[in-house]
PDB file of C-alpha atoms and ligand atoms in Angstrom:
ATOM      1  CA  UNK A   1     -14.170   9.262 -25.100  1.00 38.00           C
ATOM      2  CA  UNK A   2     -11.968   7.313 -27.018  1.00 39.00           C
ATOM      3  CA  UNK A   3      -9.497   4.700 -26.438  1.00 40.00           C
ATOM      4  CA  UNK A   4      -6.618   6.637 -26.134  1.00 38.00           C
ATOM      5  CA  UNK A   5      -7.804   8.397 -23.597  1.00 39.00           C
ATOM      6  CA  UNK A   6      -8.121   5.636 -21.060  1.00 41.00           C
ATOM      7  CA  UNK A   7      -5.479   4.653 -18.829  1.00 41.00           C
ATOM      8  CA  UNK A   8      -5.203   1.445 -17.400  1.00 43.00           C
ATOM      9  CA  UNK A   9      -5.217   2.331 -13.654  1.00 44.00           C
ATOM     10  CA  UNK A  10      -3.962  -0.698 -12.481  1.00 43.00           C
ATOM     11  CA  UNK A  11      -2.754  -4.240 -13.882  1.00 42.00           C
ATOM     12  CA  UNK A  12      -5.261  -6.428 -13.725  1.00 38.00           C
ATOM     13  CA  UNK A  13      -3.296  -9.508 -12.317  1.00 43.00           C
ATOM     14  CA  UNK A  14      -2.787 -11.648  -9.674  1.00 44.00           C
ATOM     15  CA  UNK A  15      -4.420 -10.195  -6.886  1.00 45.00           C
ATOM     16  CA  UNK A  16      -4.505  -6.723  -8.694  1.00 46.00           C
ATOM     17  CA  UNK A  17      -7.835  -8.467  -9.840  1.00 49.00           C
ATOM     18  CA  UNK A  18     -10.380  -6.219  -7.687  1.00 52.00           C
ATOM     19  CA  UNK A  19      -8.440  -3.165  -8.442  1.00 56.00           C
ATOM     20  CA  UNK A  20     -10.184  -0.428 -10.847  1.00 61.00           C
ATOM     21  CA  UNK A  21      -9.948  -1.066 -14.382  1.00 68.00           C
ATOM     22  CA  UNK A  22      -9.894   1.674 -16.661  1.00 77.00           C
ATOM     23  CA  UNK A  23     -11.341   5.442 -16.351  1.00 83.00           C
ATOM     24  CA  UNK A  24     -10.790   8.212 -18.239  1.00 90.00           C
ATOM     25  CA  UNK A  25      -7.825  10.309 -16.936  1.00 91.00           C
ATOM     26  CA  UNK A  26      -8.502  13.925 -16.758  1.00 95.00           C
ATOM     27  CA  UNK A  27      -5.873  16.266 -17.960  1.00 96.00           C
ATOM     28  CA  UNK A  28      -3.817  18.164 -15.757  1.00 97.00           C
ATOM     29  CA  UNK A  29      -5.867  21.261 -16.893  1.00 97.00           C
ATOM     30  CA  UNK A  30      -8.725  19.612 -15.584  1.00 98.00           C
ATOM     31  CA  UNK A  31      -6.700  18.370 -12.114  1.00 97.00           C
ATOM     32  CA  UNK A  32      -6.070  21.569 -11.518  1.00 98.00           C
ATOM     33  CA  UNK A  33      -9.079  23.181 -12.097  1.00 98.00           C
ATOM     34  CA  UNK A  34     -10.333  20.708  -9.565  1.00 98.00           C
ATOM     35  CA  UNK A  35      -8.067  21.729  -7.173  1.00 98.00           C
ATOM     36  CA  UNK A  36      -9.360  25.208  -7.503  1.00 98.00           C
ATOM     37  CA  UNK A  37     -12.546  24.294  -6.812  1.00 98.00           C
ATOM     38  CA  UNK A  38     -12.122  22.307  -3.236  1.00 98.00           C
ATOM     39  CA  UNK A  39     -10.125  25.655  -2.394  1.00 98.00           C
ATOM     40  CA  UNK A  40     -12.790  27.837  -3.374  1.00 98.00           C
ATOM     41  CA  UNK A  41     -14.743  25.402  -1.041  1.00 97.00           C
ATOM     42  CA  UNK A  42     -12.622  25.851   1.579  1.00 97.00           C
ATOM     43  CA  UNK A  43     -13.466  29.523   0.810  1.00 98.00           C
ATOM     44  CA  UNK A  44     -10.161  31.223   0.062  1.00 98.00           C
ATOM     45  CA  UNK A  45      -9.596  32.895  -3.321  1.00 98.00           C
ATOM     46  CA  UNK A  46      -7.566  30.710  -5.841  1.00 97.00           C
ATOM     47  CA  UNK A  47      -6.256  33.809  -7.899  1.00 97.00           C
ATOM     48  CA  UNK A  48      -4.693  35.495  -4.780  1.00 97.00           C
ATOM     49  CA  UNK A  49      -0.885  35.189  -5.085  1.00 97.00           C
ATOM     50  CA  UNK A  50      -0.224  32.983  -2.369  1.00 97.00           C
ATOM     51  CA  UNK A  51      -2.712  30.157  -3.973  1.00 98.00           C
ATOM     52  CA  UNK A  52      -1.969  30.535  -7.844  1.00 97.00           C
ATOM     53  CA  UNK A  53       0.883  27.268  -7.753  1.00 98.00           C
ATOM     54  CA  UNK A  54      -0.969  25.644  -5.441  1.00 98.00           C
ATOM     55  CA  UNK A  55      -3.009  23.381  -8.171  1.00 98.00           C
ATOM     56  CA  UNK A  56       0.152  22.905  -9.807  1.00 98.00           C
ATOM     57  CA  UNK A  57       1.985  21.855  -6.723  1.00 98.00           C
ATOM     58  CA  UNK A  58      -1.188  19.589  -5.499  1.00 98.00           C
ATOM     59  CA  UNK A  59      -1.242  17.820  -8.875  1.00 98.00           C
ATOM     60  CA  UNK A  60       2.413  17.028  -8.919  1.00 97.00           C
ATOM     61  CA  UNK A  61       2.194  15.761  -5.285  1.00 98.00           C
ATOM     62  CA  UNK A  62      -0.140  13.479  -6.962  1.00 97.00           C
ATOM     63  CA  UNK A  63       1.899  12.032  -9.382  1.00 96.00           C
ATOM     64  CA  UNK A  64       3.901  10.908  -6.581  1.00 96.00           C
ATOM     65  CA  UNK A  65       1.371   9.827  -3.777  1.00 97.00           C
ATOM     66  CA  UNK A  66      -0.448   7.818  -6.370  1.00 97.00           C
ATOM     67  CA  UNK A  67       2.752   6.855  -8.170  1.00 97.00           C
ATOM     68  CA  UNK A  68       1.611   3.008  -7.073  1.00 97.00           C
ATOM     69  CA  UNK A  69      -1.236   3.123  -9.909  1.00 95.00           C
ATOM     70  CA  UNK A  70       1.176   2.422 -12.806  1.00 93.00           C
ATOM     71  CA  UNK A  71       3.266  -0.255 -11.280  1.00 94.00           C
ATOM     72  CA  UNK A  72       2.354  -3.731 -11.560  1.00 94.00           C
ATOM     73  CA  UNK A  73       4.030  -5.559  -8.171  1.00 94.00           C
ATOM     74  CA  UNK A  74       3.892  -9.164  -9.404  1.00 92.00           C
ATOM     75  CA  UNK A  75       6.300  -8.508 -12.525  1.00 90.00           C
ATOM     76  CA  UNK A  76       8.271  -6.520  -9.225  1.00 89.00           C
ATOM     77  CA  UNK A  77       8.952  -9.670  -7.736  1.00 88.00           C
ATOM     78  CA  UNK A  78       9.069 -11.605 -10.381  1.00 82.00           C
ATOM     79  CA  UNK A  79      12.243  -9.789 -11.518  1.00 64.00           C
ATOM     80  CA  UNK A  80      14.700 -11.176  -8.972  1.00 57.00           C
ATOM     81  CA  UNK A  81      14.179 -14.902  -8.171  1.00 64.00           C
ATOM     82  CA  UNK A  82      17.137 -16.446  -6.509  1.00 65.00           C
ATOM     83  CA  UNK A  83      17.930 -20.030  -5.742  1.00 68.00           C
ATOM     84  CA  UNK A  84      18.488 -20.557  -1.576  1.00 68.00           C
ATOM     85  CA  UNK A  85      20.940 -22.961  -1.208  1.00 73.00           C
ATOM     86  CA  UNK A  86      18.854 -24.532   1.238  1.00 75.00           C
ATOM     87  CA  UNK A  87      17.606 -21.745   3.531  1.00 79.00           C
ATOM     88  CA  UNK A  88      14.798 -22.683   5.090  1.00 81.00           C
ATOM     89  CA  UNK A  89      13.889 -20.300   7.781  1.00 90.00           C
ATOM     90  CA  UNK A  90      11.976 -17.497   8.290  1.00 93.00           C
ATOM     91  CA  UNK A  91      12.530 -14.547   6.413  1.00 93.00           C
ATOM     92  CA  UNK A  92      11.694 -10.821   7.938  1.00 94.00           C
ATOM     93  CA  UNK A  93      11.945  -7.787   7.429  1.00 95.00           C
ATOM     94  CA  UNK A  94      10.469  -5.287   9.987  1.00 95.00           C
ATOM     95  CA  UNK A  95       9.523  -1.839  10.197  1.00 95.00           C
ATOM     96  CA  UNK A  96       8.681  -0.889   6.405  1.00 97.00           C
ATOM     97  CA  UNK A  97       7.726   2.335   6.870  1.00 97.00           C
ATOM     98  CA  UNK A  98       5.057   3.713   4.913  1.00 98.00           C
ATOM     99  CA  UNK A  99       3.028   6.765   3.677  1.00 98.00           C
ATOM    100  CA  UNK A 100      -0.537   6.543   2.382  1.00 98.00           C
ATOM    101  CA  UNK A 101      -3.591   8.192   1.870  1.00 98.00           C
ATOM    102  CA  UNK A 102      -7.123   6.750   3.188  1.00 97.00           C
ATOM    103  CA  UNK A 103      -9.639   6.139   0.192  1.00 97.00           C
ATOM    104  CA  UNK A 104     -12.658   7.327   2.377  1.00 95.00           C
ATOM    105  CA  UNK A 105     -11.166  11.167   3.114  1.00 94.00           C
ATOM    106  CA  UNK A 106      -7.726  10.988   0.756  1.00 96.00           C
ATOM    107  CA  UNK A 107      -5.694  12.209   4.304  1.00 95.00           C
ATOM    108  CA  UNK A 108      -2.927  10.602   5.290  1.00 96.00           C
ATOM    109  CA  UNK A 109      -2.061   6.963   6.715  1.00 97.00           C
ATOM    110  CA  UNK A 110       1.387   6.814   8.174  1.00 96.00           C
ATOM    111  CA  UNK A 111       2.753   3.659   9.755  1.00 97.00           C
ATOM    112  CA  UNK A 112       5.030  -0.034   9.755  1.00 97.00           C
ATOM    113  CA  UNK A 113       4.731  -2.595   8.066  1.00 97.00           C
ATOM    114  CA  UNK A 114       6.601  -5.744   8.954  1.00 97.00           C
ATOM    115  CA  UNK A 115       6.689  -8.672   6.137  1.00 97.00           C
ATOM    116  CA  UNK A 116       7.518 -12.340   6.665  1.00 96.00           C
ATOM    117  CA  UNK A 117       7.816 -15.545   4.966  1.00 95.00           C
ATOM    118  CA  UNK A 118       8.609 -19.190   4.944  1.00 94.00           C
ATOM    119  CA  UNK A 119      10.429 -19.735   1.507  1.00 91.00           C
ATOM    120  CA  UNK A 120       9.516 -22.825   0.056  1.00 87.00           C
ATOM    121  CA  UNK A 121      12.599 -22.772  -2.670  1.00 78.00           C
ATOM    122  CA  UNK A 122      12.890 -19.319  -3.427  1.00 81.00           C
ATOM    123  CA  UNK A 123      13.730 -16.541  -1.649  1.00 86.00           C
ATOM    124  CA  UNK A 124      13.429 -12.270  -3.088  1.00 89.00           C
ATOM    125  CA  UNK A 125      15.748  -9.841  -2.680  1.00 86.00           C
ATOM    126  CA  UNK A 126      14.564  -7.668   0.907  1.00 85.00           C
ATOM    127  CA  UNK A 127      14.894  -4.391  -1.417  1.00 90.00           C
ATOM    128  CA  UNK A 128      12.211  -5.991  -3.310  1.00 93.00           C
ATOM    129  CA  UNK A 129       9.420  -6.440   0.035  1.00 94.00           C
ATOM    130  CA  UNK A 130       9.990  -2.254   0.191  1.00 95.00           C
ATOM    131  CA  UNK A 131       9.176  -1.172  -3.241  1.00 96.00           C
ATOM    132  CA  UNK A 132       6.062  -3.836  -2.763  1.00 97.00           C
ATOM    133  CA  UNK A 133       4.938  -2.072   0.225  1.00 98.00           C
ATOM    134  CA  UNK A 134       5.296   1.067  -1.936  1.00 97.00           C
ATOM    135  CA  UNK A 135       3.472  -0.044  -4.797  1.00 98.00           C
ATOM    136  CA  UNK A 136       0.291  -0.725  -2.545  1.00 98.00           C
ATOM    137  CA  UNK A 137       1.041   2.454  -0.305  1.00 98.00           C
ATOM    138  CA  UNK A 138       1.074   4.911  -2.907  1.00 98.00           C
ATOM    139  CA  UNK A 139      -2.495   4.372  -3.849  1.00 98.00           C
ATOM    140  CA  UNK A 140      -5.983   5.184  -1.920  1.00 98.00           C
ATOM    141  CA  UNK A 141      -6.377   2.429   0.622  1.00 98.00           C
ATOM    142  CA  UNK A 142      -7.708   0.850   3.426  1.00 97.00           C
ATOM    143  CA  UNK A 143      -5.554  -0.866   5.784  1.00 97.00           C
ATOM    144  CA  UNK A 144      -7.111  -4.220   5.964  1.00 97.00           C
ATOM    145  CA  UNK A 145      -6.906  -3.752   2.186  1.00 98.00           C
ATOM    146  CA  UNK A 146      -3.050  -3.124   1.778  1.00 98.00           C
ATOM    147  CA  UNK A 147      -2.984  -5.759   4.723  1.00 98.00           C
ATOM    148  CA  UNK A 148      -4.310  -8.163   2.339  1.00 98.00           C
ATOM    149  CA  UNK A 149      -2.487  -7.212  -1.126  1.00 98.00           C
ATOM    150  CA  UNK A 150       0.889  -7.511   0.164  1.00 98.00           C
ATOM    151  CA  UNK A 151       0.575 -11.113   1.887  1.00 98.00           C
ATOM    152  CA  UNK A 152      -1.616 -12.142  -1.220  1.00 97.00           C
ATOM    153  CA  UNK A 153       0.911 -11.205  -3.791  1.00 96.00           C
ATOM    154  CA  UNK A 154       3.576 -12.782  -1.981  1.00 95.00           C
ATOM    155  CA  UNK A 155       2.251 -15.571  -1.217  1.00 95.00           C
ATOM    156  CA  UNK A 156       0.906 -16.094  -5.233  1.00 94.00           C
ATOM    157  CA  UNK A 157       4.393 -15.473  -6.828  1.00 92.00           C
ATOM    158  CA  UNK A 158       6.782 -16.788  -3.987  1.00 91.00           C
ATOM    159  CA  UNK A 159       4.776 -19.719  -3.240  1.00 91.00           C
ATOM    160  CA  UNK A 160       6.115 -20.121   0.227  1.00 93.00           C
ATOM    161  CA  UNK A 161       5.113 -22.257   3.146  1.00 95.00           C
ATOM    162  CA  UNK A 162       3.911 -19.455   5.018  1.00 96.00           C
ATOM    163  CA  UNK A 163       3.274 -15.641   4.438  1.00 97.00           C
ATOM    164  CA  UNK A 164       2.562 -13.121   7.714  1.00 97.00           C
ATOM    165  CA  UNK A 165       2.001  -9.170   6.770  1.00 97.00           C
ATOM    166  CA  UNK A 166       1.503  -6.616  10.374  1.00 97.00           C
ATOM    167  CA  UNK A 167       0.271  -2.961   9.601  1.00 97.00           C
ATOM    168  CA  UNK A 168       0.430  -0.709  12.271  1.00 96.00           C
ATOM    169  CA  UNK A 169      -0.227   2.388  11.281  1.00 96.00           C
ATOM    170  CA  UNK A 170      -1.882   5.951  12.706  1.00 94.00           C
ATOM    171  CA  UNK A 171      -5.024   7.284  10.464  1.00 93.00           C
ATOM    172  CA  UNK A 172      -4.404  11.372  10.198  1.00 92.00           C
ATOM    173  CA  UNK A 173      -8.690  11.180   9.198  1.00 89.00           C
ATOM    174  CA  UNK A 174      -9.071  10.188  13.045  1.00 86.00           C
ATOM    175  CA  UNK A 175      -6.227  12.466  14.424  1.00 83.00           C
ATOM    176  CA  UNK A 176      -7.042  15.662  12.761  1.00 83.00           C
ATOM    177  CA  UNK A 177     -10.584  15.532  11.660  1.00 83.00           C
ATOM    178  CA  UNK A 178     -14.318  13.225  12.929  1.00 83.00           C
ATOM    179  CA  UNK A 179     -13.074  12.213  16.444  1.00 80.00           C
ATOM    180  CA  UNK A 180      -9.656  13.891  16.853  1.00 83.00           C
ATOM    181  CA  UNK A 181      -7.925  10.621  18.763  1.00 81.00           C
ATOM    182  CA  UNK A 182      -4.556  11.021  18.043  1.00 80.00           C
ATOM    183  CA  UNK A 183      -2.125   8.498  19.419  1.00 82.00           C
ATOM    184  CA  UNK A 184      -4.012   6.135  18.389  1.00 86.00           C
ATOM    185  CA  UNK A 185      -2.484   3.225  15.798  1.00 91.00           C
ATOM    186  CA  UNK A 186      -4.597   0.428  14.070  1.00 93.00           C
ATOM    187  CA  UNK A 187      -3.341  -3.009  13.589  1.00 95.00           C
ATOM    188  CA  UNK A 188      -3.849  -5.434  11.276  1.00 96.00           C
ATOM    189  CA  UNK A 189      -2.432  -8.780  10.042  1.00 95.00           C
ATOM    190  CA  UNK A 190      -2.701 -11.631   7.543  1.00 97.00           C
ATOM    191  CA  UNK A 191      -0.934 -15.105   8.494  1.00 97.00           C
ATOM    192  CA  UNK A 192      -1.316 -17.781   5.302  1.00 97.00           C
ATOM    193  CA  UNK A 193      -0.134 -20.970   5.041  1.00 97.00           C
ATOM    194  CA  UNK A 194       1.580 -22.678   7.833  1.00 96.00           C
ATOM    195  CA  UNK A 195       1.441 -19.250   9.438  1.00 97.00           C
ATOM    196  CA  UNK A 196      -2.275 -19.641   9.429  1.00 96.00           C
ATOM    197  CA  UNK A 197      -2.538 -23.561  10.195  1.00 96.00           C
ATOM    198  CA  UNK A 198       0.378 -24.782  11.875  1.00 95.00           C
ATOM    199  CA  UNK A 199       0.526 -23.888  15.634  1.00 95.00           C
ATOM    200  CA  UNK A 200       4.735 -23.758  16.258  1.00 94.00           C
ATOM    201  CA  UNK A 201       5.052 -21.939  12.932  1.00 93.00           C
ATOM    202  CA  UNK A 202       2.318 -19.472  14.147  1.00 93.00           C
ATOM    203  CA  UNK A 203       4.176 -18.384  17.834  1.00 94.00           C
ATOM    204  CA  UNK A 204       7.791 -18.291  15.897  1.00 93.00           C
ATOM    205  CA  UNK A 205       6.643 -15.611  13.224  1.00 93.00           C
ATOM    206  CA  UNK A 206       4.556 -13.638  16.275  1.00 91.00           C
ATOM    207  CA  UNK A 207       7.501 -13.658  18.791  1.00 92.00           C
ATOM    208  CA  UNK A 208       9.224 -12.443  15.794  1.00 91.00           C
ATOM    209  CA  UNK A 209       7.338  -9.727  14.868  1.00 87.00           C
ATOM    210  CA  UNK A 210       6.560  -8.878  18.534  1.00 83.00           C
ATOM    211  CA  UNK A 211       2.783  -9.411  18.793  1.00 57.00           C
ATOM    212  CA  UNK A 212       3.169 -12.589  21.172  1.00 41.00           C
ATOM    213  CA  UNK A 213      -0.290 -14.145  20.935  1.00 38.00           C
ATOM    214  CA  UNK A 214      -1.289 -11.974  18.084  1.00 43.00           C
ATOM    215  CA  UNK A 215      -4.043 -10.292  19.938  1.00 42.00           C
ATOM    216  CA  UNK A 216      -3.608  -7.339  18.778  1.00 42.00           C
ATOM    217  CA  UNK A 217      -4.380  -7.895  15.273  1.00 40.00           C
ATOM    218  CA  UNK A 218      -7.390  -7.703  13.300  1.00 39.00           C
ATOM    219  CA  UNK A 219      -7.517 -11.053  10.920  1.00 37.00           C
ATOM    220  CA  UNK A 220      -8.658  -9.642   7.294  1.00 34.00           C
TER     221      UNK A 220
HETATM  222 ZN1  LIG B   1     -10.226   8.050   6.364  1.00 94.56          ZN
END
């Protein structure tokens, strides 16, 4: 293997730092060979006609679900700085939604995510909060995980007073597959800074977002 056939997965940044660092990238020959495989697993026939641009349709969906890989979300935010004249208040924006696939079975995780922050002097343009949601979604995850990435990044190139991410989101691995509970949505949250610490701060950003007491979250 040689260097030019790695491909950095992922920038290693920020809090990109755990992320993979480099593997060798198949080709799309090889993708879709794969693909023929799991569907010979399954135990249809890959060369019938219905099936023959299936491994070329899975591998393109691909490129798009794990689009997030090649994007480095710090340089995202970093991009659009603007000066806020003074605004001190909390910043939200609510019901991101989001599609994502689950690193333990690759099926989908559908859901919200709402984003807020305290700027400090700084504030980023909402457009901006979207595409980082994106960046983290279109990747394999766990939810704590994404939980975490999103609040971490913000909070390391915004520097504001206080950073609160809320997932909610419904696991397809656990609706259609293992214990078929659909209906079911999983919640988690990260509060840092005075979202974490100070007490008045806390109850504003959760009667914000709706969770009043925060209960329902899982801390990550
Ligand atoms: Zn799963």
């Amino acid at each position: 293997m040689s260097i030019s056939e790695t491909l950095p997965r992922a920038v290693a940044r920020g809090s990109a730092k755990q992320e993979p660092k480099s593997v060798r990238r198949p080709t799309r020959q090889e993708a879709e060979e794969a693909v023929r495989t799991l569907l010979s697993w399954a135990g249809d026939d890959p060369s019938r006609e219905g099936l023959l641009g299936t491994p070329d349709r899975v591998v393109r969906s691909y490129e798009e679900f794990y689009s997030g890989y090649g994007e480095d979300p710090v340089a995202l935010l970093q991009r659009t700085f603007e000066e806020t004249d003074g605004y001190d208040e909390i910043v939200m924006l609510k019901d991101i939604r989001f599609e994502s696939h689950c690193e333990h079975h690759i099926a989908p995780i559908i859901g919200k995510v709402h984003i807020a922050y305290l700027p400090s002097h700084r504030v980023v343009g909402i457009s901006k909060l979207a595409r980082l949601v994106e960046v983290y979604a279109k990747r394999l995850q766990i939810q704590e995980k994404m939980t975490a990435q999103i609040a971490n990044t913000l909070n390391e190139v915004l520097q504001p007073k206080g950073v609160a991410v809320v997932i909610e989101a419904a696991h397809q691995c656990m609706t259609t597959r293992g214990v078929h509970k659909p209906g079911v949505s999983m919640v988690t949250s990260r509060m840092l800074g005075a979202f974490r610490d100070d007490p008045t701060s806390r109850r504003e950003v959760l009667s914000m977002l709706g969770t009043p007491g925060g209960g329902t979250s899982e801390h990550v």
